[in-house]
Short mmCIF file of C-alpha atoms in Angstrom, two decimals:
data_model
loop_
_atom_site.label_atom_id
_atom_site.label_comp_id
_atom_site.label_asym_id
_atom_site.label_seq_id
_atom_site.Cartn_x
_atom_site.Cartn_y
_atom_site.Cartn_z
CA MET A 23 34.08 13.30 30.61
CA ALA A 24 32.84 15.39 27.64
CA LYS A 25 31.60 11.44 26.33
CA GLU A 26 29.77 10.89 29.22
CA ILE A 27 27.96 13.62 29.19
CA VAL A 28 26.90 13.06 25.79
CA VAL A 29 25.53 9.48 26.36
CA VAL A 30 24.17 10.49 29.23
CA PHE A 31 22.13 13.12 26.89
CA LEU A 32 21.30 10.83 24.63
CA ALA A 33 19.67 8.65 27.02
CA VAL A 34 17.49 11.26 28.84
CA ALA A 35 16.40 12.27 25.20
CA PHE A 36 15.96 8.71 24.11
CA SER A 37 14.23 8.01 27.15
CA ALA A 38 12.05 10.92 26.58
CA VAL A 39 9.97 9.83 23.39
CA GLN A 40 9.95 6.50 24.01
CA ALA A 41 7.97 8.11 26.94
CA GLU A 42 5.80 10.46 25.03
CA ILE A 43 4.61 6.73 23.53
CA ILE A 44 2.41 4.86 25.63
CA TYR A 45 1.09 0.88 24.93
CA PRO A 46 -1.82 0.44 26.45
CA CYS A 47 -2.61 -3.28 25.68
CA PRO A 48 0.19 -4.24 25.85
CA ARG A 49 -1.19 -7.74 24.51
CA LEU A 50 -3.64 -6.46 21.64
CA SER A 51 -6.63 -8.11 23.62
CA HIS A 52 -9.09 -7.19 21.41
CA GLN A 53 -11.18 -5.99 24.74
CA CYS A 54 -9.04 -3.95 26.65
CA ILE A 55 -8.46 -1.78 22.80
CA SER A 56 -12.42 -1.82 22.78
CA LYS A 57 -11.58 -0.36 26.75
CA VAL A 58 -9.46 2.11 25.20
CA LEU A 59 -12.09 2.89 21.67
CA ALA A 60 -14.91 2.91 23.25
CA SER A 61 -14.30 4.75 26.81
CA ASN A 62 -12.96 8.49 23.93
CA SER A 63 -15.58 7.51 21.18
CA GLY A 64 -18.15 6.63 22.69
CA CYS A 65 -18.78 3.40 19.96
CA ASP A 66 -20.51 -0.01 21.36
CA THR A 67 -18.72 -2.46 22.65
CA ASN A 68 -21.35 -5.21 21.68
CA VAL A 69 -19.55 -6.98 19.28
CA MET A 70 -20.73 -9.38 16.66
CA GLY A 71 -17.06 -11.90 17.42
CA PHE A 72 -17.19 -13.03 14.96
CA ILE A 73 -17.09 -12.11 11.41
CA ALA A 74 -17.73 -15.08 8.12
CA ASN A 75 -14.69 -16.55 6.13
CA GLN A 76 -16.49 -15.63 2.71
CA TYR A 77 -18.90 -12.81 2.58
CA ASN A 78 -20.42 -11.03 0.07
CA VAL A 79 -20.63 -7.72 -2.07
CA SER A 80 -22.70 -6.85 -4.71
CA GLU A 81 -20.95 -4.05 -5.97
CA PHE A 82 -17.87 -2.04 -5.10
CA HIS A 83 -16.43 0.39 -7.16
CA PHE A 84 -12.15 2.04 -7.39
CA GLU A 85 -10.66 4.15 -9.21
CA THR A 86 -6.44 4.38 -10.37
CA ALA A 87 -6.27 7.92 -11.28
CA TYR A 88 -2.63 6.79 -12.67
CA PHE A 89 -4.07 4.80 -15.14
CA ASN A 90 -6.84 6.57 -16.23
CA CYS A 91 -9.33 4.18 -14.91
CA SER A 92 -12.19 2.92 -12.86
CA TYR A 93 -13.18 -0.09 -12.01
CA ILE A 94 -16.78 -2.15 -10.38
CA ASP A 95 -16.23 -5.30 -8.96
CA ARG A 96 -20.11 -6.74 -8.99
CA GLY A 97 -21.02 -10.76 -6.23
CA LEU A 98 -17.41 -9.31 -5.26
CA ILE A 99 -16.44 -12.21 -2.71
CA VAL A 100 -14.14 -11.79 0.21
CA ARG A 101 -12.35 -14.36 1.79
CA ASN A 102 -10.20 -14.62 4.37
CA HIS A 103 -11.52 -11.69 6.04
CA ASP A 104 -11.45 -13.33 9.56
CA LYS A 105 -8.03 -14.15 9.44
CA CYS A 106 -6.58 -10.46 10.65
CA ARG A 107 -4.97 -9.93 13.04
CA ILE A 108 -4.14 -6.72 15.50
CA SER A 109 -0.65 -5.96 15.15
CA ARG A 110 -0.36 -2.44 16.92
CA PHE A 111 -2.16 -0.08 19.32
CA PHE A 112 -0.28 2.94 20.90
CA TYR A 113 -1.44 6.13 21.69
CA ASN A 114 0.73 8.94 21.28
CA THR A 115 0.79 11.10 24.59
CA VAL A 116 1.95 14.43 22.77
CA THR A 117 0.02 14.31 19.71
CA LYS A 118 -2.83 12.72 21.36
CA VAL A 119 -2.86 10.64 18.29
CA ALA A 120 -4.08 6.20 18.89
CA VAL A 121 -2.80 4.77 15.64
CA LEU A 122 -3.84 1.10 15.74
CA GLY A 123 -2.48 -1.46 12.67
CA MET A 124 -4.01 -4.69 11.29
CA THR A 125 -1.92 -7.24 9.52
CA CYS A 126 -4.58 -9.75 7.14
CA ARG A 127 -2.83 -12.74 5.06
CA ASN A 128 -3.86 -14.24 2.14
CA LEU A 129 -6.57 -12.29 1.76
CA GLU A 130 -9.25 -12.90 -1.29
CA LEU A 131 -11.41 -11.30 -3.87
CA GLU A 132 -12.71 -12.34 -6.23
CA SER A 133 -15.51 -10.63 -8.77
CA ASP A 134 -16.74 -10.05 -12.46
CA ARG A 135 -14.72 -7.12 -13.04
CA VAL A 136 -16.12 -3.97 -15.71
CA LEU A 137 -13.04 -1.84 -15.87
CA ILE A 138 -13.50 1.97 -17.40
CA GLN A 139 -10.56 3.54 -19.17
CA HIS A 140 -10.97 7.61 -19.84
CA ARG A 141 -9.04 9.42 -21.94
CA THR A 142 -9.52 13.61 -22.67
CA PHE A 143 -11.96 14.91 -25.08
CA GLN A 144 -12.87 10.26 -26.15
CA GLU A 145 -16.05 7.91 -25.06
CA ASP A 146 -14.86 6.28 -21.90
CA THR A 147 -14.59 2.34 -23.51
CA SER A 148 -15.09 -0.38 -21.08
CA TYR A 149 -13.82 -3.87 -20.67
CA ASN A 150 -15.04 -6.93 -18.39
CA TYR A 151 -13.09 -9.84 -16.80
CA HIS A 152 -13.35 -12.53 -13.79
CA ILE A 153 -10.24 -11.56 -11.97
CA HIS A 154 -9.61 -13.82 -8.11
CA ALA A 155 -6.37 -12.16 -6.64
CA THR A 156 -4.78 -14.02 -3.43
CA TYR A 157 -3.09 -10.95 -1.46
CA PRO A 158 -0.09 -12.89 1.21
CA LEU A 159 0.40 -9.93 3.55
CA ILE A 160 -1.05 -6.35 4.13
CA HIS A 161 -1.04 -4.33 6.27
CA ILE A 162 -3.20 -1.49 7.57
CA THR A 163 -2.64 1.56 10.39
CA VAL A 164 -5.99 4.08 11.43
CA ASN A 165 -4.77 7.32 12.93
CA LEU A 166 -7.30 7.91 15.28
CA PRO A 167 -6.68 11.93 16.93
CA LYS A 168 -7.79 12.36 20.24
CA SER A 169 -9.13 15.48 18.20
CA THR A 170 -12.24 13.53 16.74
CA ASN A 171 -12.72 11.53 19.23
CA MET A 172 -10.14 8.63 17.76
CA ASP A 173 -14.06 7.85 15.43
CA LEU A 174 -13.28 5.50 12.79
CA CYS A 175 -16.31 6.85 11.32
CA THR A 176 -13.80 9.77 10.04
CA SER A 177 -10.82 7.88 10.09
CA HIS A 178 -8.54 7.33 6.49
CA ALA A 179 -6.78 3.68 6.41
CA PHE A 180 -3.27 3.65 4.99
CA THR A 181 -3.08 0.07 3.71
CA ASP A 182 0.78 -0.91 2.09
CA VAL A 183 0.06 -4.04 -0.27
CA VAL A 184 3.01 -6.09 0.99
CA THR A 185 3.65 -8.76 -1.43
CA LEU A 186 1.92 -8.56 -4.24
CA PRO A 187 -0.69 -10.37 -5.15
CA ILE A 188 -1.25 -13.86 -6.91
CA MET A 189 -3.85 -13.41 -9.94
CA HIS A 190 -5.96 -15.93 -12.00
CA ILE A 191 -7.61 -13.42 -15.13
CA ASP A 192 -10.31 -14.63 -17.31
CA PRO A 193 -11.09 -12.00 -19.70
CA LYS A 194 -14.47 -12.23 -21.69
CA ASP A 195 -14.13 -11.84 -24.79
CA TYR A 196 -11.33 -11.36 -27.49
CA ARG A 197 -11.47 -7.24 -27.03
CA THR A 198 -10.87 -7.11 -23.05
CA SER A 199 -7.54 -9.93 -23.29
CA ARG A 200 -5.76 -8.05 -26.32
CA PHE A 201 -6.63 -4.88 -24.41
CA LEU A 202 -5.11 -5.58 -20.42
CA SER A 203 -1.95 -5.23 -20.23
CA LYS A 204 0.64 -7.57 -19.70
CA ASP A 205 3.43 -6.00 -18.48
CA LEU A 206 2.97 -5.55 -14.65
CA SER A 207 6.42 -3.69 -13.44
CA LEU A 208 3.53 -0.64 -12.24
CA LEU A 209 1.76 -3.02 -10.13
CA ASP A 210 2.82 -1.75 -7.27
CA ILE A 211 1.45 1.17 -8.47
CA TYR A 212 -1.99 -0.33 -9.70
CA GLU A 213 -2.51 -1.93 -5.89
CA ARG A 214 -1.79 0.97 -3.88
CA GLU A 215 -4.10 2.94 -5.66
CA ASN A 216 -6.68 0.54 -5.50
CA PHE A 217 -6.06 -0.10 -1.32
CA TYR A 218 -6.57 3.43 -1.10
CA TYR A 219 -10.49 2.56 -1.84
CA ARG A 220 -10.49 -1.21 -0.36
CA GLY A 221 -8.07 -0.23 3.25
CA PHE A 222 -11.43 1.90 5.17
CA PRO A 223 -13.97 -0.99 5.26
CA ILE A 224 -11.39 -3.84 5.56
CA SER A 225 -10.45 -2.14 8.79
CA PHE A 226 -13.63 -0.87 8.94
CA ILE A 227 -15.96 -4.95 9.64
CA PHE A 228 -12.85 -6.03 11.39
CA ILE A 229 -12.76 -3.34 14.11
CA SER A 230 -16.84 -3.17 14.35
CA SER A 231 -16.94 -6.30 14.22
CA TYR A 232 -14.34 -8.31 16.40
CA ILE A 233 -13.03 -4.91 19.16
CA CYS A 234 -16.03 -2.04 19.06
CA ASN A 235 -18.88 -0.82 16.91
CA TYR A 236 -18.67 2.78 15.38
CA GLY A 237 -21.81 2.67 14.11
CA CYS A 238 -21.31 3.80 10.97
CA TRP A 239 -21.01 1.90 7.69
CA PRO A 240 -18.58 2.04 4.59
CA HIS A 241 -20.32 4.11 1.73
CA ILE A 242 -18.46 2.69 -0.99
CA LEU A 243 -20.78 -0.97 -0.70
CA SER A 244 -23.33 -1.01 -2.03
CA GLY A 245 -25.95 -0.84 -0.20
CA ARG A 246 -26.57 -1.27 4.01
CA ASP A 247 -27.91 -4.69 3.40
CA ASP A 248 -24.13 -5.90 2.46
CA TYR A 249 -22.77 -4.29 5.62
CA GLU A 250 -25.64 -6.13 7.26
CA ARG A 251 -25.62 -9.97 5.88
CA TYR A 252 -21.29 -9.78 5.42
CA GLY A 253 -20.64 -11.71 9.35
CA ARG A 254 -24.26 -13.54 9.20
CA ILE A 255 -25.14 -15.93 6.76
CA PRO A 256 -22.64 -18.28 4.31
CA PHE A 257 -22.47 -17.91 0.57
CA PRO A 258 -22.11 -20.70 -1.69
CA LYS A 259 -18.87 -20.82 -4.08
CA PRO A 260 -19.37 -19.49 -7.18
CA SER A 261 -18.79 -21.47 -10.45
CA TYR A 262 -17.80 -19.04 -12.96
CA PRO A 263 -16.97 -20.64 -16.71
CA ARG A 264 -13.29 -20.67 -16.50
CA GLY A 265 -10.87 -20.42 -19.96
CA ARG A 266 -7.76 -19.50 -20.36
CA ARG A 267 -5.12 -18.65 -17.20
CA TYR A 268 -4.07 -15.39 -17.39
CA THR A 269 -1.62 -13.40 -15.03
CA ARG A 270 -2.54 -9.92 -16.17
CA VAL A 271 -4.32 -7.01 -14.59
CA GLY A 272 -5.32 -3.17 -15.55
CA CYS A 273 -4.73 -0.44 -17.52
CA ASN A 274 -2.09 0.50 -20.07
CA HIS A 275 -0.62 2.74 -19.17
#
């Protein structure tokens, strides 16, 4: 009898937890998600409906605090952003938070990168290299609280780099080739900090292009012109000079 009571109690408790989470769009259709977000945030459901398979961002900045380094991607080329997909969307009726999850496969990022190393009471030093990185799998999670009217513009995007990237790196000079670390044991930390900055624009551009346009634009893109052009015109493939192939990245810690 006691065992039966415990089983019944657990079943009721599990059902209560399940009832807190609702899936308003079980098929994860863009149209359904768009209606849910628009009804709460007032975002514009009239979207472009596409992202170019390849587009340019003139300049992109990010930091890796663990390595005491800053980075500038110049002439950043983004490929396969259009291949991202919505993989989760639910609403917690107790906390009143909507959660939107994205999966991106084989996202490519290519640029001429400037690496700036910071040291206490010393002048910064900079290094230059060309990088082409392919990310086999990343997951992006965005929390949209009801208290902020599910405003994407004020939300944070958490990015999980599930599979570490395949990278080709070409140092611009001998000094840079000597500086870049050959030890990739801390690459997971580097990518976690890297995508702390990249997660929001990746999710924002996708959501505003396919689902609902929030009318703001990522401040870490270099200018509004990049944002307005990213899905509208084709960009030629770059023709950078290629030297020896490297598979190493980041600062010496």
